[in-house]
Amino acid sequence: MRVSDLIFLDSAGSSIPPAPVVDEVIGHLKRETEIGGYRAAAERRDDLEAGYGVLAEFFGCHPSEVAFTDSATRSWLAAFDAVPLEAGDRILVTEAEYGGNAIPVLRRAAETGAIVEVVPSDIHGQVDLDALHLDNRVKLISLVHVPTNGGLVNPVNEVTAAAHEVGALVLLDACQSTGQLDLRGLEYDMLACTGRKWLRGPRGTGALVVRDEVRERLHPRLVDLHSGEWTGPLEYRLRDDARVFELWECSIADRLGLIAAARYALDMGLDVIEAEVADRAKRLREGLRAIPGITVRDLGVRQSGIVTFTSDRVPALELKDRLWDLGVAVTVSQAGSTRIDMTRRGLDEVVRASPHYFVTPEEIDQALERISRIAR
């Protein structure tokens, strides 16, 4: 099946890269076959350096606050691992916490004696600001901006303002918001994201934003000859910008592809993308609510481009597979990815659809007709 035959509703999984991204990646790989990786990278030194400015424009931060990584996971782990923790320190997570974050949080808490606490959700499903019981023992709030299993958008600036009153850091998981929401103007201390989802970059790419004012409070542990300088037989000096969180080895082709993806989004307009995604998601939600036997599972006052639902008659995995056979790409989010939230709501799995701006309204309607056909 050709991609053009698909109604692609899985940009929250791994989206379809635009032609400039594909051309950049393939073009550089071809160049490496001609002159080798080192010389090919040297030819693009200026473009790679300019990439920090591109991402800074994209996130609304300073170039010195940007680090490139190979994934959202690597970004998040690098930042989390750098936060000093001692016995009795409090780490706050929300009910929307992602499993890939929860496991290292629980493991490090066990190692250090820190305490992990879950902040309850309010009646809308977003983090309950009134339940943020903060004191000077709170060292970190792990905040998922948009959960992997629903359309909720958590209030970032309000959480960060409260955290800063007690000197706590906020690590923002923007894995599912980067590329579909305009993140400029958000307040946080660290932000982790991927390239492969809504940003439409290559797989194996990510970024980390670390604010200049908090960097000295962090102690990155995974460092090398790129992150620092060996200044004497028993002496070293680390970088004084966010690139201290980078490692020397990376895929140059993929990094160039990520930069191209960010440029593509900026050229289109982050506000335009956000509005287009919201329009597609609204159309899909409203259509799903009109189908007998289908229940939309999204929470939140403000909702994102992720649309989740269940069928009374067809299990989620079966529904996903049958939609694929009909030319519609969706995925399934299971309890293990967001166990606190899914357990609270009594859900084992949900079908997740995530239409990007390149999905037409007519394609949304076609997908709804095919979902209705299966649900009957």
Short mmCIF file of C-alpha atoms in Angstrom, two decimals:
data_model
loop_
_atom_site.label_atom_id
_atom_site.label_comp_id
_atom_site.label_asym_id
_atom_site.label_seq_id
_atom_site.Cartn_x
_atom_site.Cartn_y
_atom_site.Cartn_z
CA MET A 1 0.00 0.00 0.00
CA ARG A 2 1.40 3.39 -1.00
CA VAL A 3 1.46 6.14 1.61
CA SER A 4 -0.76 8.23 -0.65
CA ASP A 5 -3.47 5.56 -0.34
CA LEU A 6 -3.50 5.92 3.43
CA ILE A 7 -5.60 8.19 5.54
CA PHE A 8 -2.77 8.81 7.96
CA LEU A 9 -3.97 9.41 11.52
CA ASP A 10 -0.82 8.47 13.44
CA SER A 11 1.36 11.58 13.70
CA ALA A 12 1.44 11.05 17.48
CA GLY A 13 3.32 7.83 16.70
CA SER A 14 5.72 8.58 13.87
CA SER A 15 4.55 11.08 11.30
CA ILE A 16 5.25 11.33 7.57
CA PRO A 17 8.28 13.55 6.89
CA PRO A 18 7.88 16.24 4.22
CA ALA A 19 10.01 16.09 1.08
CA PRO A 20 12.66 18.64 2.24
CA VAL A 21 13.39 16.50 5.30
CA VAL A 22 13.72 13.32 3.26
CA ASP A 23 15.90 15.08 0.67
CA GLU A 24 18.19 16.44 3.37
CA VAL A 25 18.70 13.06 5.04
CA ILE A 26 19.17 11.05 1.86
CA GLY A 27 21.32 13.72 0.27
CA HIS A 28 23.74 13.75 3.17
CA LEU A 29 23.93 9.97 3.35
CA LYS A 30 24.82 9.93 -0.34
CA ARG A 31 27.49 12.55 0.28
CA GLU A 32 28.99 10.36 3.01
CA THR A 33 29.36 7.56 0.47
CA GLU A 34 31.37 9.92 -1.73
CA ILE A 35 33.80 11.52 0.72
CA GLY A 36 33.24 9.81 4.09
CA GLY A 37 31.39 10.87 7.19
CA TYR A 38 33.97 13.25 8.65
CA ARG A 39 34.45 15.35 5.52
CA ALA A 40 30.74 15.33 4.75
CA ALA A 41 30.02 16.64 8.25
CA ALA A 42 32.72 19.30 7.87
CA GLU A 43 31.03 20.55 4.72
CA ARG A 44 27.84 21.14 6.71
CA ARG A 45 29.47 22.64 9.79
CA ASP A 46 27.82 26.04 9.29
CA ASP A 47 24.40 24.46 8.71
CA LEU A 48 24.73 22.34 11.83
CA GLU A 49 25.72 25.37 13.88
CA ALA A 50 22.82 27.38 12.45
CA GLY A 51 20.51 24.60 13.63
CA TYR A 52 20.76 25.82 17.21
CA GLY A 53 19.33 29.13 16.10
CA VAL A 54 16.55 27.39 14.16
CA LEU A 55 15.46 25.39 17.19
CA ALA A 56 15.80 28.44 19.41
CA GLU A 57 13.38 30.28 17.15
CA PHE A 58 11.07 27.27 17.17
CA PHE A 59 10.98 27.03 20.98
CA GLY A 60 11.30 30.73 21.74
CA CYS A 61 14.54 30.33 23.67
CA HIS A 62 18.24 31.17 23.29
CA PRO A 63 20.57 29.10 21.09
CA SER A 64 22.70 28.48 24.17
CA GLU A 65 19.72 26.65 25.72
CA VAL A 66 19.39 24.07 22.90
CA ALA A 67 20.91 20.60 22.76
CA PHE A 68 20.39 17.99 20.04
CA THR A 69 19.84 14.36 21.05
CA ASP A 70 18.76 11.11 19.45
CA SER A 71 15.27 10.97 21.00
CA ALA A 72 12.84 12.44 23.49
CA THR A 73 13.80 9.62 25.83
CA ARG A 74 17.48 10.56 25.70
CA SER A 75 16.58 14.22 26.25
CA TRP A 76 14.35 13.48 29.21
CA LEU A 77 16.77 11.05 30.85
CA ALA A 78 19.73 13.39 30.43
CA ALA A 79 17.85 16.21 32.13
CA PHE A 80 16.29 14.10 34.87
CA ASP A 81 19.56 12.37 35.69
CA ALA A 82 21.23 15.76 36.13
CA VAL A 83 18.85 16.94 38.89
CA PRO A 84 20.52 16.47 42.30
CA LEU A 85 18.42 14.31 44.62
CA GLU A 86 18.83 13.23 48.23
CA ALA A 87 16.85 11.19 50.73
CA GLY A 88 13.59 12.91 51.61
CA ASP A 89 13.47 15.06 48.48
CA ARG A 90 10.07 15.09 46.78
CA ILE A 91 9.48 14.36 43.08
CA LEU A 92 6.01 15.23 41.84
CA VAL A 93 4.43 13.56 38.82
CA THR A 94 0.95 13.92 37.37
CA GLU A 95 -1.64 11.28 36.62
CA ALA A 96 -0.76 11.71 32.94
CA GLU A 97 2.84 10.59 33.54
CA TYR A 98 4.32 8.51 30.75
CA GLY A 99 5.66 5.04 31.50
CA GLY A 100 9.04 5.80 29.98
CA ASN A 101 9.45 8.59 32.53
CA ALA A 102 7.86 6.78 35.47
CA ILE A 103 10.30 3.87 35.41
CA PRO A 104 13.48 5.99 35.76
CA VAL A 105 11.75 8.20 38.35
CA LEU A 106 10.88 5.20 40.49
CA ARG A 107 14.29 3.64 40.06
CA ARG A 108 16.19 6.79 40.98
CA ALA A 109 13.91 7.42 43.94
CA ALA A 110 14.73 3.94 45.20
CA GLU A 111 18.45 4.65 44.79
CA THR A 112 18.46 8.06 46.47
CA GLY A 113 15.67 7.80 49.03
CA ALA A 114 13.65 10.50 47.27
CA ILE A 115 9.86 10.34 47.50
CA VAL A 116 7.61 10.11 44.45
CA GLU A 117 4.16 11.67 44.79
CA VAL A 118 1.30 11.79 42.29
CA VAL A 119 -0.53 15.10 41.94
CA PRO A 120 -4.26 14.39 41.44
CA SER A 121 -6.16 15.52 38.38
CA ASP A 122 -9.04 17.99 38.56
CA ILE A 123 -12.54 17.31 37.29
CA HIS A 124 -11.39 18.03 33.74
CA GLY A 125 -8.54 15.54 33.88
CA GLN A 126 -5.70 18.04 33.89
CA VAL A 127 -3.30 18.51 36.79
CA ASP A 128 -5.14 19.98 39.78
CA LEU A 129 -3.33 23.20 40.60
CA ASP A 130 -5.00 23.34 44.01
CA ALA A 131 -3.49 19.94 44.84
CA LEU A 132 0.10 21.12 44.28
CA HIS A 133 1.18 20.92 47.90
CA LEU A 134 4.66 22.40 47.56
CA ASP A 135 7.46 23.03 50.03
CA ASN A 136 11.22 23.34 49.83
CA ARG A 137 11.59 19.55 49.73
CA VAL A 138 10.08 19.47 46.26
CA LYS A 139 13.05 19.33 43.89
CA LEU A 140 11.35 18.41 40.62
CA ILE A 141 7.95 18.39 38.98
CA SER A 142 7.74 16.05 36.00
CA LEU A 143 5.01 17.53 33.82
CA VAL A 144 3.64 15.85 30.72
CA HIS A 145 2.35 18.60 28.45
CA VAL A 146 0.18 16.34 26.26
CA PRO A 147 -0.25 12.71 27.39
CA THR A 148 0.29 9.87 24.98
CA ASN A 149 -3.20 8.46 25.55
CA GLY A 150 -5.51 11.43 25.05
CA GLY A 151 -6.18 14.97 23.92
CA LEU A 152 -5.54 16.67 27.25
CA VAL A 153 -3.24 19.73 27.38
CA ASN A 154 -1.83 20.43 30.84
CA PRO A 155 -1.39 24.02 32.12
CA VAL A 156 2.37 24.56 31.99
CA ASN A 157 2.90 28.16 33.05
CA GLU A 158 0.71 27.84 36.14
CA VAL A 159 2.57 24.75 37.34
CA THR A 160 5.95 26.37 36.71
CA ALA A 161 5.01 29.54 38.57
CA ALA A 162 4.01 27.52 41.61
CA ALA A 163 7.15 25.38 41.40
CA HIS A 164 9.45 28.38 41.26
CA GLU A 165 7.95 29.79 44.45
CA VAL A 166 9.63 26.94 46.36
CA GLY A 167 12.71 26.66 44.14
CA ALA A 168 11.60 23.46 42.40
CA LEU A 169 12.50 22.61 38.81
CA VAL A 170 9.99 21.72 36.10
CA LEU A 171 10.91 19.12 33.49
CA LEU A 172 8.39 19.40 30.65
CA ASP A 173 7.72 16.34 28.53
CA ALA A 174 6.77 17.97 25.22
CA CYS A 175 7.04 14.75 23.23
CA GLN A 176 3.44 14.97 22.02
CA SER A 177 3.10 18.75 21.82
CA THR A 178 6.22 19.70 19.87
CA GLY A 179 5.17 20.26 16.28
CA GLN A 180 1.42 20.48 16.86
CA LEU A 181 1.27 23.28 19.45
CA ASP A 182 3.14 26.58 19.46
CA LEU A 183 5.42 26.21 22.49
CA ARG A 184 6.83 29.72 22.42
CA GLY A 185 5.88 31.59 25.57
CA LEU A 186 5.81 28.53 27.79
CA GLU A 187 7.64 28.70 31.12
CA TYR A 188 9.67 25.67 32.22
CA ASP A 189 13.20 24.80 33.24
CA MET A 190 13.85 21.88 30.91
CA LEU A 191 11.96 20.59 27.90
CA ALA A 192 12.36 17.24 26.16
CA CYS A 193 10.98 16.43 22.72
CA THR A 194 11.27 14.08 19.76
CA GLY A 195 11.61 14.80 16.08
CA ARG A 196 9.63 11.91 14.66
CA LYS A 197 6.11 12.81 15.77
CA TRP A 198 4.26 16.07 15.05
CA LEU A 199 7.46 17.85 14.01
CA ARG A 200 7.73 15.43 11.05
CA GLY A 201 11.46 14.91 11.44
CA PRO A 202 13.47 11.70 11.14
CA ARG A 203 13.30 8.91 13.68
CA GLY A 204 16.28 8.85 16.02
CA THR A 205 16.22 12.60 16.62
CA GLY A 206 15.25 14.77 19.56
CA ALA A 207 16.05 17.97 21.36
CA LEU A 208 16.50 19.23 24.90
CA VAL A 209 15.99 22.79 26.06
CA VAL A 210 17.72 23.76 29.30
CA ARG A 211 17.25 27.31 30.52
CA ASP A 212 20.47 29.24 31.05
CA GLU A 213 19.47 30.28 34.56
CA VAL A 214 19.08 26.72 35.86
CA ARG A 215 21.98 25.01 34.13
CA GLU A 216 24.41 25.55 37.02
CA ARG A 217 21.99 23.70 39.32
CA LEU A 218 22.27 20.57 37.19
CA HIS A 219 24.98 17.93 37.18
CA PRO A 220 25.01 15.99 33.90
CA ARG A 221 26.59 12.58 34.34
CA LEU A 222 26.86 11.33 30.75
CA VAL A 223 29.63 13.53 29.36
CA ASP A 224 32.41 13.03 26.85
CA LEU A 225 34.93 14.95 24.76
CA HIS A 226 32.11 16.92 23.13
CA SER A 227 30.42 17.81 26.42
CA GLY A 228 33.68 18.89 27.97
CA GLU A 229 37.40 19.44 27.48
CA TRP A 230 40.27 17.40 28.92
CA THR A 231 42.45 20.21 30.19
CA GLY A 232 45.15 18.26 32.04
CA PRO A 233 46.08 14.69 32.97
CA LEU A 234 43.63 14.77 35.89
CA GLU A 235 41.57 17.84 34.99
CA TYR A 236 38.59 18.62 32.77
CA ARG A 237 36.17 21.44 32.08
CA LEU A 238 32.54 21.04 30.99
CA ARG A 239 30.78 23.26 28.48
CA ASP A 240 28.82 26.22 29.82
CA ASP A 241 25.82 25.85 27.54
CA ALA A 242 23.12 23.24 26.93
CA ARG A 243 25.45 21.31 24.62
CA VAL A 244 26.96 19.83 27.76
CA PHE A 245 24.04 17.38 27.43
CA GLU A 246 25.12 16.28 23.95
CA LEU A 247 27.48 13.45 23.09
CA TRP A 248 30.00 13.55 20.28
CA GLU A 249 28.63 10.76 18.10
CA CYS A 250 25.38 11.35 16.24
CA SER A 251 23.76 10.85 12.86
CA ILE A 252 24.63 14.02 10.95
CA ALA A 253 22.09 13.18 8.25
CA ASP A 254 19.28 12.84 10.78
CA ARG A 255 20.28 16.00 12.62
CA LEU A 256 20.19 17.94 9.37
CA GLY A 257 16.79 16.39 8.75
CA LEU A 258 15.53 17.57 12.13
CA ILE A 259 16.74 21.10 11.42
CA ALA A 260 14.97 20.97 8.06
CA ALA A 261 11.76 19.82 9.78
CA ALA A 262 11.89 22.74 12.24
CA ARG A 263 12.50 25.17 9.38
CA TYR A 264 9.58 23.66 7.49
CA ALA A 265 7.28 24.17 10.47
CA LEU A 266 8.48 27.73 11.01
CA ASP A 267 7.95 28.58 7.37
CA MET A 268 4.41 27.21 7.52
CA GLY A 269 3.72 29.09 10.75
CA LEU A 270 3.43 27.47 14.17
CA ASP A 271 0.14 29.24 14.78
CA VAL A 272 -1.21 28.00 11.46
CA ILE A 273 -0.20 24.43 12.26
CA GLU A 274 -1.81 24.58 15.69
CA ALA A 275 -5.07 25.88 14.23
CA GLU A 276 -5.14 23.31 11.43
CA VAL A 277 -4.46 20.40 13.80
CA ALA A 278 -7.15 21.63 16.19
CA ASP A 279 -9.63 21.84 13.33
CA ARG A 280 -8.97 18.25 12.19
CA ALA A 281 -9.16 16.90 15.75
CA LYS A 282 -12.42 18.74 16.45
CA ARG A 283 -13.98 17.37 13.27
CA LEU A 284 -12.88 13.85 14.18
CA ARG A 285 -14.13 14.06 17.79
CA GLU A 286 -17.50 15.41 16.78
CA GLY A 287 -17.90 12.72 14.15
CA LEU A 288 -16.91 9.94 16.55
CA ARG A 289 -19.47 11.11 19.12
CA ALA A 290 -22.18 10.64 16.51
CA ILE A 291 -21.32 6.96 15.91
CA PRO A 292 -23.38 4.53 18.04
CA GLY A 293 -21.17 2.34 20.23
CA ILE A 294 -18.14 4.67 20.04
CA THR A 295 -17.02 6.58 23.16
CA VAL A 296 -14.53 9.46 22.91
CA ARG A 297 -12.10 9.26 25.84
CA ASP A 298 -10.35 12.64 25.68
CA LEU A 299 -10.14 14.84 28.77
CA GLY A 300 -9.12 18.42 29.44
CA VAL A 301 -10.37 21.98 29.13
CA ARG A 302 -8.02 22.52 26.23
CA GLN A 303 -7.54 19.60 23.89
CA SER A 304 -4.80 18.66 21.45
CA GLY A 305 -4.64 16.83 18.14
CA ILE A 306 -4.69 13.43 19.84
CA VAL A 307 -8.14 11.84 19.68
CA THR A 308 -8.81 8.64 21.65
CA PHE A 309 -11.86 6.44 21.63
CA THR A 310 -13.18 2.95 22.32
CA SER A 311 -15.83 0.75 20.74
CA ASP A 312 -18.45 -1.13 22.73
CA ARG A 313 -18.23 -4.07 20.33
CA VAL A 314 -14.71 -4.17 18.83
CA PRO A 315 -11.49 -4.38 20.90
CA ALA A 316 -9.01 -1.57 20.25
CA LEU A 317 -6.30 -3.72 18.65
CA GLU A 318 -8.80 -5.39 16.35
CA LEU A 319 -10.29 -2.04 15.41
CA LYS A 320 -6.84 -0.71 14.57
CA ASP A 321 -6.05 -3.69 12.34
CA ARG A 322 -9.39 -3.56 10.55
CA LEU A 323 -8.96 0.15 9.91
CA TRP A 324 -5.53 -0.52 8.42
CA ASP A 325 -7.10 -3.00 6.03
CA LEU A 326 -9.48 -0.20 5.01
CA GLY A 327 -6.63 2.26 4.46
CA VAL A 328 -6.73 4.19 7.75
CA ALA A 329 -3.64 4.34 9.98
CA VAL A 330 -4.26 4.66 13.73
CA THR A 331 -2.61 3.07 16.74
CA VAL A 332 -3.53 1.78 20.20
CA SER A 333 -2.46 3.24 23.53
CA GLN A 334 -2.38 0.65 26.30
CA ALA A 335 -2.45 0.92 30.07
CA GLY A 336 1.29 0.35 30.50
CA SER A 337 2.13 3.67 28.85
CA THR A 338 0.05 5.81 31.23
CA ARG A 339 -0.81 3.43 34.02
CA ILE A 340 -1.96 5.94 36.65
CA ASP A 341 -4.46 7.66 34.37
CA MET A 342 -5.68 4.49 32.67
CA THR A 343 -6.14 2.69 35.97
CA ARG A 344 -8.04 5.63 37.44
CA ARG A 345 -10.40 5.63 34.45
CA GLY A 346 -10.76 1.86 34.28
CA LEU A 347 -9.30 1.61 30.77
CA ASP A 348 -7.03 -1.11 29.43
CA GLU A 349 -6.57 0.35 25.95
CA VAL A 350 -7.84 3.08 23.66
CA VAL A 351 -7.64 3.64 19.93
CA ARG A 352 -5.49 6.72 19.26
CA ALA A 353 -5.96 8.82 16.15
CA SER A 354 -3.77 11.86 15.55
CA PRO A 355 -4.57 13.80 12.36
CA HIS A 356 -1.98 16.35 11.26
CA TYR A 357 -2.61 19.40 9.09
CA PHE A 358 -1.89 17.41 5.90
CA VAL A 359 -4.99 15.26 6.53
CA THR A 360 -7.90 16.82 4.66
CA PRO A 361 -11.39 17.29 6.11
CA GLU A 362 -12.64 14.90 3.43
CA GLU A 363 -10.22 12.25 4.66
CA ILE A 364 -11.49 12.73 8.22
CA ASP A 365 -15.02 12.09 6.97
CA GLN A 366 -13.89 9.00 5.08
CA ALA A 367 -12.16 7.67 8.19
CA LEU A 368 -15.32 8.27 10.24
CA GLU A 369 -17.39 6.33 7.71
CA ARG A 370 -15.01 3.37 7.94
CA ILE A 371 -14.96 3.47 11.76
CA SER A 372 -18.76 3.51 11.72
CA ARG A 373 -18.81 0.53 9.35
CA ILE A 374 -16.59 -1.50 11.69
CA ALA A 375 -18.43 -0.42 14.83
CA ARG A 376 -21.71 -1.68 13.38
#
